[in-house]
Short mmCIF file of C-alpha atoms (C1' of nucleotides) in Angstrom, two decimals:
data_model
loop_
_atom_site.label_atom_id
_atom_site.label_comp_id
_atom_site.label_asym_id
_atom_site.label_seq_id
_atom_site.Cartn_x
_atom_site.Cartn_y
_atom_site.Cartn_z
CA UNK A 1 193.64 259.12 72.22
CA UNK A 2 192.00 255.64 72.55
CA UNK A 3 189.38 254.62 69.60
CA UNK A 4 187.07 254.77 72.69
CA UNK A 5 188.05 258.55 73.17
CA UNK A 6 188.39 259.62 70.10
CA UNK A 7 184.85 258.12 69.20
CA UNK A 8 183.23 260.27 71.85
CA UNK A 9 185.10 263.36 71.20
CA UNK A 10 184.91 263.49 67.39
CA UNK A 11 180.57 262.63 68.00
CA UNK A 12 180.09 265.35 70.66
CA UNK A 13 181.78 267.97 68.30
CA UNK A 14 179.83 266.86 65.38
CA UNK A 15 176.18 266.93 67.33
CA UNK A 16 177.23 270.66 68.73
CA UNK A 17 177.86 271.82 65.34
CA UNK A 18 175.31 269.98 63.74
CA UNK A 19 172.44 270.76 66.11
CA UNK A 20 173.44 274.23 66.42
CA UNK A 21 172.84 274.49 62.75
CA UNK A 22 169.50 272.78 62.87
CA UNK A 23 168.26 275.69 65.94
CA UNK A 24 170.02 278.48 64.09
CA UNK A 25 167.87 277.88 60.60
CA UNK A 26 164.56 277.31 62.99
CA UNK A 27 165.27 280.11 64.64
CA UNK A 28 166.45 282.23 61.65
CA UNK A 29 162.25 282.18 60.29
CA UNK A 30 161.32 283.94 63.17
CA UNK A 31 163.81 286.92 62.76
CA UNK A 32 166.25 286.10 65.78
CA UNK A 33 169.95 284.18 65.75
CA UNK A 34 171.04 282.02 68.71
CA UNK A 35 172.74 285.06 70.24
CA UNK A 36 169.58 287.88 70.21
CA UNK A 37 167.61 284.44 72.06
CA UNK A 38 170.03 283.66 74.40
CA UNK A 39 170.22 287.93 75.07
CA UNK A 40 165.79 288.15 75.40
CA UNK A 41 165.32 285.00 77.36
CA UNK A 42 168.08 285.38 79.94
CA UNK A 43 166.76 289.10 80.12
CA UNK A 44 163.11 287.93 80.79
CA UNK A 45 164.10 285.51 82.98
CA UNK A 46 167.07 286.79 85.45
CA UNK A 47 165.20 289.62 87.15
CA UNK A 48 162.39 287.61 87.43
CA UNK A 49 164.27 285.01 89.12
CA UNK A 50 166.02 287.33 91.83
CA UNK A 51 163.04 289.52 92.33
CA UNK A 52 162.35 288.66 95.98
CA UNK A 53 165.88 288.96 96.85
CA UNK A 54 166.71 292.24 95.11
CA UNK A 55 163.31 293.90 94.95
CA UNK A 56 164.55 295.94 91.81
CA UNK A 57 162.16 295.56 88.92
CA UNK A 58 158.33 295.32 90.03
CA UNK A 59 156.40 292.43 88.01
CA UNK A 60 154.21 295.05 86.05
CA UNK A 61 157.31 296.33 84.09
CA UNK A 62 158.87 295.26 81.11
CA UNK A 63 162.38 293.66 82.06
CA UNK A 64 165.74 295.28 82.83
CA UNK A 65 168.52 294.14 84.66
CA UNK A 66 172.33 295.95 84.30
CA UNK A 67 174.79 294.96 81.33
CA UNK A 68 177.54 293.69 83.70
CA UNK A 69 175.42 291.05 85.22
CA UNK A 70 173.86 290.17 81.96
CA UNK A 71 177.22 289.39 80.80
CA UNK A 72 178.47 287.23 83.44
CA UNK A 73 175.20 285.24 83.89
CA UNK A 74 175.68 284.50 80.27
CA UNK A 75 179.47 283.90 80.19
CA UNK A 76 180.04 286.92 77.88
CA UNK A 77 182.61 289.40 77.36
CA UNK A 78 181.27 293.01 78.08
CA UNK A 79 182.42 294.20 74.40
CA UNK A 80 180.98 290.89 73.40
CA UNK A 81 177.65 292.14 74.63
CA UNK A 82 177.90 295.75 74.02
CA UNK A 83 178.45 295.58 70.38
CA UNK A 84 175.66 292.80 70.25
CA UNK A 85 173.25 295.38 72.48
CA UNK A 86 173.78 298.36 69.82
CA UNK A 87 172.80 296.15 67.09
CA UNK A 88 169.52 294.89 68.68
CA UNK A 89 169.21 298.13 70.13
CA UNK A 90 169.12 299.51 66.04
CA UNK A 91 166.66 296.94 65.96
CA UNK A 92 164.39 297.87 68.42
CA UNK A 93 164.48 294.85 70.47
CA UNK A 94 165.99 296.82 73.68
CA UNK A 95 166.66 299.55 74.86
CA UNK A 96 169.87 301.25 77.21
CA UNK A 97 169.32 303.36 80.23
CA UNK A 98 171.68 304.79 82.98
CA UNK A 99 171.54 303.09 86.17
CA UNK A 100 170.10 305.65 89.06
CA UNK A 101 172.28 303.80 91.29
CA UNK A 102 175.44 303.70 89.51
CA UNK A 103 176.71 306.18 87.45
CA UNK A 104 179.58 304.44 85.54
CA UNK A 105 175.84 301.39 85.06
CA UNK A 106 173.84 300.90 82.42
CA UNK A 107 171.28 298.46 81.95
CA UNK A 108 169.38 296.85 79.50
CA UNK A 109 165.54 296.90 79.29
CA UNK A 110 163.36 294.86 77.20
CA UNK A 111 161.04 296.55 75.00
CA UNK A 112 157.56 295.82 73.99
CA UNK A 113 158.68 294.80 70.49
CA UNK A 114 161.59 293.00 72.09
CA UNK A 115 158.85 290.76 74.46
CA UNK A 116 157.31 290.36 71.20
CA UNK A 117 159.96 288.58 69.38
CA UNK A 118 161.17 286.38 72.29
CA UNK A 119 157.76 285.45 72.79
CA UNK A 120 157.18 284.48 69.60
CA UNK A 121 160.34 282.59 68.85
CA UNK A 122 160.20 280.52 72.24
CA UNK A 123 157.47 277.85 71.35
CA UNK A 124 159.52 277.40 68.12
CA UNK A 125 163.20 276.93 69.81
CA UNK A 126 161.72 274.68 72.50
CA UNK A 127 160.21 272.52 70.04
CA UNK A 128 163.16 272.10 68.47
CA UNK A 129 165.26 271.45 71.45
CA UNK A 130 162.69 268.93 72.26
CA UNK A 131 162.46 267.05 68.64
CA UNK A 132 165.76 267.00 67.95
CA UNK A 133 167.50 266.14 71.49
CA UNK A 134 165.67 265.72 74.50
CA UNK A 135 163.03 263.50 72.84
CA UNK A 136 165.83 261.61 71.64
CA UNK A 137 167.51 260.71 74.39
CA UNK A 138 166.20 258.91 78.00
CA UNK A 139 166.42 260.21 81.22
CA UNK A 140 169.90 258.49 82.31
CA UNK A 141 171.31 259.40 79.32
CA UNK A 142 170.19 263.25 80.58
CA UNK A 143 171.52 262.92 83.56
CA UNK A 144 174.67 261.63 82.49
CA UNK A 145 175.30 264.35 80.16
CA UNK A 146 174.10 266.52 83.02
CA UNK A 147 176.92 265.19 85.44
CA UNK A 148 179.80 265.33 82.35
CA UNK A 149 178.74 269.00 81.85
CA UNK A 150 178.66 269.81 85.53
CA UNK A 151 181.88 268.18 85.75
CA UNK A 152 183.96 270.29 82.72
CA UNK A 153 182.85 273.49 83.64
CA UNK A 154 183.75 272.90 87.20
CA UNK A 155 187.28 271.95 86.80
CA UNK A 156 187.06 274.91 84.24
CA UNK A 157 186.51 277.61 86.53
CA UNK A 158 188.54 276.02 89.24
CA UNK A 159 191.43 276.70 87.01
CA UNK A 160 190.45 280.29 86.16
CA UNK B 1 160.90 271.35 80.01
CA UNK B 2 161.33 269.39 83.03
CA UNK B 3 163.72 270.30 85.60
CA UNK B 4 166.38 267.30 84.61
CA UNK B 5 165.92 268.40 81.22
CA UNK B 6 166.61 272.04 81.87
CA UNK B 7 169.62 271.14 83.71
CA UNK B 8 170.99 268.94 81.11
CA UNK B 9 170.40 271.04 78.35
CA UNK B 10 172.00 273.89 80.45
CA UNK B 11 174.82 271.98 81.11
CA UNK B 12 176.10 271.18 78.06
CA UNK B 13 175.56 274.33 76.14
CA UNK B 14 178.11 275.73 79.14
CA UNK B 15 180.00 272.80 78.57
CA UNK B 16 180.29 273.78 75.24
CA UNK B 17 180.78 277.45 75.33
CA UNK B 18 183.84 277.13 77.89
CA UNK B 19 185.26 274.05 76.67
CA UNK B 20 186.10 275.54 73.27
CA UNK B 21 186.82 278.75 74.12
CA UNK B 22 189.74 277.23 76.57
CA UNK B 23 191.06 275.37 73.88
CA UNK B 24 190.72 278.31 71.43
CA UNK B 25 192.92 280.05 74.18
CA UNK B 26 195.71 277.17 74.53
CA UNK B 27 195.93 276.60 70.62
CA UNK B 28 196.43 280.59 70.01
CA UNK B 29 199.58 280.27 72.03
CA UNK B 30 200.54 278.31 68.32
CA UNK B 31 199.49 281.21 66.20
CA UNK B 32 196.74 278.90 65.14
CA UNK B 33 193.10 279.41 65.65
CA UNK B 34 190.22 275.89 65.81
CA UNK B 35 188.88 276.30 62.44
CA UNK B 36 193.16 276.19 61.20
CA UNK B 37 193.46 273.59 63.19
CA UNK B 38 190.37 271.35 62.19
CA UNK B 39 191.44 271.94 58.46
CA UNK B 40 194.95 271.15 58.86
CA UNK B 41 194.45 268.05 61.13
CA UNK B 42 191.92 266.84 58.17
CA UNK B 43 193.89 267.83 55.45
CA UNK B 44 196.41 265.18 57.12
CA UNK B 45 194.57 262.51 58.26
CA UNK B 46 191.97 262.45 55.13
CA UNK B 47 193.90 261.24 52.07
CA UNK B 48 196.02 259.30 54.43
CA UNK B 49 193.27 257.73 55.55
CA UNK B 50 191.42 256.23 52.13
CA UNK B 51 194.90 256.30 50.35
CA UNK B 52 194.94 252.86 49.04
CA UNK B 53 191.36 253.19 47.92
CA UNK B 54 192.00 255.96 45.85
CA UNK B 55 195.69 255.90 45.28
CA UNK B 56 196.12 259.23 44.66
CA UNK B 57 198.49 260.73 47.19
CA UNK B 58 201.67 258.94 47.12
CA UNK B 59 203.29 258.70 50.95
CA UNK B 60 205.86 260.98 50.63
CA UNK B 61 204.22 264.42 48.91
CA UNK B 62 202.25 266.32 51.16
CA UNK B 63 198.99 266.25 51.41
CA UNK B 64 196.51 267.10 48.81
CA UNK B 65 192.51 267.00 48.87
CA UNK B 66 190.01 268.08 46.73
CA UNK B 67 188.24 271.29 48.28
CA UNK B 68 184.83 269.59 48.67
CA UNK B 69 185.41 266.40 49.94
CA UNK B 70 187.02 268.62 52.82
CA UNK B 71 184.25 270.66 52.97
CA UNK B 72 182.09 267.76 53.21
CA UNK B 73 184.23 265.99 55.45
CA UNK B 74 183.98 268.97 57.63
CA UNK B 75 180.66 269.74 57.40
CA UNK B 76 181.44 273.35 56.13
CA UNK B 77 179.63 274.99 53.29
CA UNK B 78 182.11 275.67 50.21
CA UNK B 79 181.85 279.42 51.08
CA UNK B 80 183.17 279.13 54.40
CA UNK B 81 186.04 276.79 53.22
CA UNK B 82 187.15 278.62 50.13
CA UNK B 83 187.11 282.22 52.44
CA UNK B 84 189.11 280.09 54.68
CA UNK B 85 192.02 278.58 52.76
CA UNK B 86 191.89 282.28 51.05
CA UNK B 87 193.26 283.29 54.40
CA UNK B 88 195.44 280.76 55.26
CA UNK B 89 197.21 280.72 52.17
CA UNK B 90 197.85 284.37 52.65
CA UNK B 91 199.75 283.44 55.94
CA UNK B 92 201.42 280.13 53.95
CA UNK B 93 199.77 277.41 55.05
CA UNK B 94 198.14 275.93 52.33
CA UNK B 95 198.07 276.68 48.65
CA UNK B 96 195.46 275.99 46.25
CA UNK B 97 196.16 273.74 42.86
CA UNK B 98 193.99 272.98 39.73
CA UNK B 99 192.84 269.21 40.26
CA UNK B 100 194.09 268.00 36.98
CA UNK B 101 191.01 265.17 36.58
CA UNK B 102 188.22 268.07 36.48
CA UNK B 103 188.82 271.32 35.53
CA UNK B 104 186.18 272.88 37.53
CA UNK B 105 187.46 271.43 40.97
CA UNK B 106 190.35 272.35 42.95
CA UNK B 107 192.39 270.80 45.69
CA UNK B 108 194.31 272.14 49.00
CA UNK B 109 198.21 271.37 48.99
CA UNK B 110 199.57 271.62 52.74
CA UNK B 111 202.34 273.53 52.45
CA UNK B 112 205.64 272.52 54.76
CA UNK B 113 204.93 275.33 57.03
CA UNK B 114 201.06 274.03 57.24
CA UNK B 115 202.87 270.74 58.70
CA UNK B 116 205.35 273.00 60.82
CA UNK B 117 202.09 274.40 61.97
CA UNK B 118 200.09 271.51 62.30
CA UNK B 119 202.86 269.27 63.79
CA UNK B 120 203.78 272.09 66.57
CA UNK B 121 200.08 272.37 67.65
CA UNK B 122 199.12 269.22 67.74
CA UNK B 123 200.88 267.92 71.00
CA UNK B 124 199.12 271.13 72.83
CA UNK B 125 195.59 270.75 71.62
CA UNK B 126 195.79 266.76 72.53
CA UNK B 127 196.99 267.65 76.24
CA UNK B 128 194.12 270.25 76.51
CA UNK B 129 191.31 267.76 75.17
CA UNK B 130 193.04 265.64 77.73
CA UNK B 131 193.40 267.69 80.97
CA UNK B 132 190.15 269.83 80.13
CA UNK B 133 187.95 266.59 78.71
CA UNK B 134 189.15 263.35 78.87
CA UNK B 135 190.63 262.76 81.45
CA UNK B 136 187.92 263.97 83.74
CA UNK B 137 185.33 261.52 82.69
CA UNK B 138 184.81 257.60 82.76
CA UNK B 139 185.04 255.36 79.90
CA UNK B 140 181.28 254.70 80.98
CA UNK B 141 180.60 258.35 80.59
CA UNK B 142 182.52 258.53 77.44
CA UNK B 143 180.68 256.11 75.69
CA UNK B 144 177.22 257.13 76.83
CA UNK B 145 178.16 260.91 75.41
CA UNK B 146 179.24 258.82 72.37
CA UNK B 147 176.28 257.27 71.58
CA UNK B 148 174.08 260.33 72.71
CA UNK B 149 176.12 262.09 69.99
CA UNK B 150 175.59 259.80 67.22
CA UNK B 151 172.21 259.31 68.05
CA UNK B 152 171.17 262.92 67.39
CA UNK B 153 173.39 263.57 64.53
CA UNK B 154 171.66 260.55 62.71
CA UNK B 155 168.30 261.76 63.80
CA UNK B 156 169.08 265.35 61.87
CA UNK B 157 170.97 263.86 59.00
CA UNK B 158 168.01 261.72 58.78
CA UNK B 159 165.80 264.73 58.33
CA UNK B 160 167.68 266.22 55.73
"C1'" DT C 1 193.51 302.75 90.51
"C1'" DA C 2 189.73 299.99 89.33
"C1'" DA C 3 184.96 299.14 87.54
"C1'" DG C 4 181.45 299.68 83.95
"C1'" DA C 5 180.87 300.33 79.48
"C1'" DT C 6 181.81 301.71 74.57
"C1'" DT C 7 184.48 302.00 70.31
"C1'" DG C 8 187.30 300.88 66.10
"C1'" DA C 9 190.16 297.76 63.65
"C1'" DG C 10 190.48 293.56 61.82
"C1'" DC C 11 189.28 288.59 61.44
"C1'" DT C 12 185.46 285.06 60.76
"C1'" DG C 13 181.02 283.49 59.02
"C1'" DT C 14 176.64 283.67 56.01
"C1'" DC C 15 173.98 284.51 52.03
"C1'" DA C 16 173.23 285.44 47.37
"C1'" DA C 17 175.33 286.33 43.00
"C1'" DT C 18 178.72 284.96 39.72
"C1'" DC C 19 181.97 282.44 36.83
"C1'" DT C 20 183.69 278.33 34.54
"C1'" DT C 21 183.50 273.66 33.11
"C1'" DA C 22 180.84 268.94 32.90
"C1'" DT D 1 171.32 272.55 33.82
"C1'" DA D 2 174.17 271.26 37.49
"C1'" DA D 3 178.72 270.95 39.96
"C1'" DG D 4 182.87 273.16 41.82
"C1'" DA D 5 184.50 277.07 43.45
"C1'" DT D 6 185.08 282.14 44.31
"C1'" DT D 7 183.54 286.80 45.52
"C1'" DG D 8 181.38 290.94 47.82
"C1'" DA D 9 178.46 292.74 51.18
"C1'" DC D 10 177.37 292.51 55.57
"C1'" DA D 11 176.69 290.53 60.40
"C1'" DG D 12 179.28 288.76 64.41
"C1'" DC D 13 183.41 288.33 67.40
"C1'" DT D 14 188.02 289.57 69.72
"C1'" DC D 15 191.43 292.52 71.23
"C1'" DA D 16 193.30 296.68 72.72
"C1'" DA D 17 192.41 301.48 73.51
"C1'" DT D 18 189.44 304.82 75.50
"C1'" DC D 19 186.15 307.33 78.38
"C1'" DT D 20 183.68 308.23 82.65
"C1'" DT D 21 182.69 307.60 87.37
"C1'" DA D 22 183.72 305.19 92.15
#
DNA sequence: TAAGATTGAGCTGTCAATCTTA
DNA sequence: TAAGATTGACAGCTCAATCTTA
């Protein structure tokens, strides 16, 4: 490794680890880690997103979407997500239902208490995505770390 | 958040998440895991590094470092290092001395299979930064993910 | 046989409590 | 009292095994 590559590589390990601290202790005062987030917003958001397309969960009702998609959109292993489902689903943050569909299906479904917390933490994890990187950093710096990203997880998957 | 934010932000949390767990992948093939390999790669290169400041590791013992400036170095709390080293001293990798200038602190002794270990795993996680990272970016891009890096790990060290 | 999902064992990490020495 | 370090309880993750349905 160059001084030049070295540099880079030892500061983008140290602001992941660093800055996922900082969100994880924000976070942390409104009741939810990193993971449960990631888990409510990606569930509030996915069906939503596909909703024309797949005509599956009409706008009046509270999210749901099944387990195996949940876990690929998010890069996650099923057990991964499973064992992280029956822990917020002790919590009352979701809920599991069979999929009418699909026997061997489940899926997830957001529950009122669930919209509550992910509602509640958003304003707070935005803010501090904001504060403590985006604000700090201008647009062509954005987009370069946009491209880099973009670029890793590509060759990634290529491999795979 | 703006689109171009959304997509940077995006992008280098997957970035992130695939990155390392590639590289977690690679370096298990050499029974170690990232957090062995980030404390025997320190453990190395730390007292090497301020030697003739501090003149306390002569060049030919193996390495020794008090347990807190490693955790500091690393940016781990003391819990997380000493449940650590508990573990890897159980598989022979390091062992744990009484620092004879303070009685309350101790330091890590890598043992010669730690630097059997280290040594052997090195050469693989270097190619992997390389092939997966490196080598897939400019030097333009590298230094602009540099300097992004620094700039918001001194923004929340700042804060603290 | 494969796909969707769960489970249990065991390793890793956090937090608060504890112990010893400065 | 504070600093250095360890410990125990518990939450989170991975891996392999398992179960059910397609």
């Amino acid at each position: 490794m160059s001084a030049e590559e070295e540099r880079a590589w030892r500061a983008y390990r140290r602001m992941y680890a660093t800055l996922e601290a900082q969100l994880a202790r924000e976070l942390a005062a409104t009741g939810l880690s990193m993971a449960d987030y990631t888990v409510l917003s990606d569930l509030v958001e996915l069906p939503d997103r596909d909703w024309l397309r797949r005509r599956q969960t009409p706008k009046q009702d509270l999210p749901k979407l099944r387990i195996t998609e949940l876990a690929d959109y998010m890069g996650w292993s099923q057990s991964r997500l499973s064992h992280h489902l029956a822990r917020m689903e002790r919590r009352g943050l979701v809920r599991r239902e069979k999929d009418p569909t699909d026997a061997r299906s489940a899926v997830v479904v957001l529950t009122r208490e669930g919209l509550r917390a992910i509602t509640g933490a958003t304003g707070t994890h935005m803010s501090g995505v904001r504060r403590h990187f985006l604000d700090l950093l201008t647009p062509r710096q954005l987009a370069t770390l946009a491209r880099i990203g973009e670029t890793v997880v590509a060759h990634l998957e290529e491999e795979a």
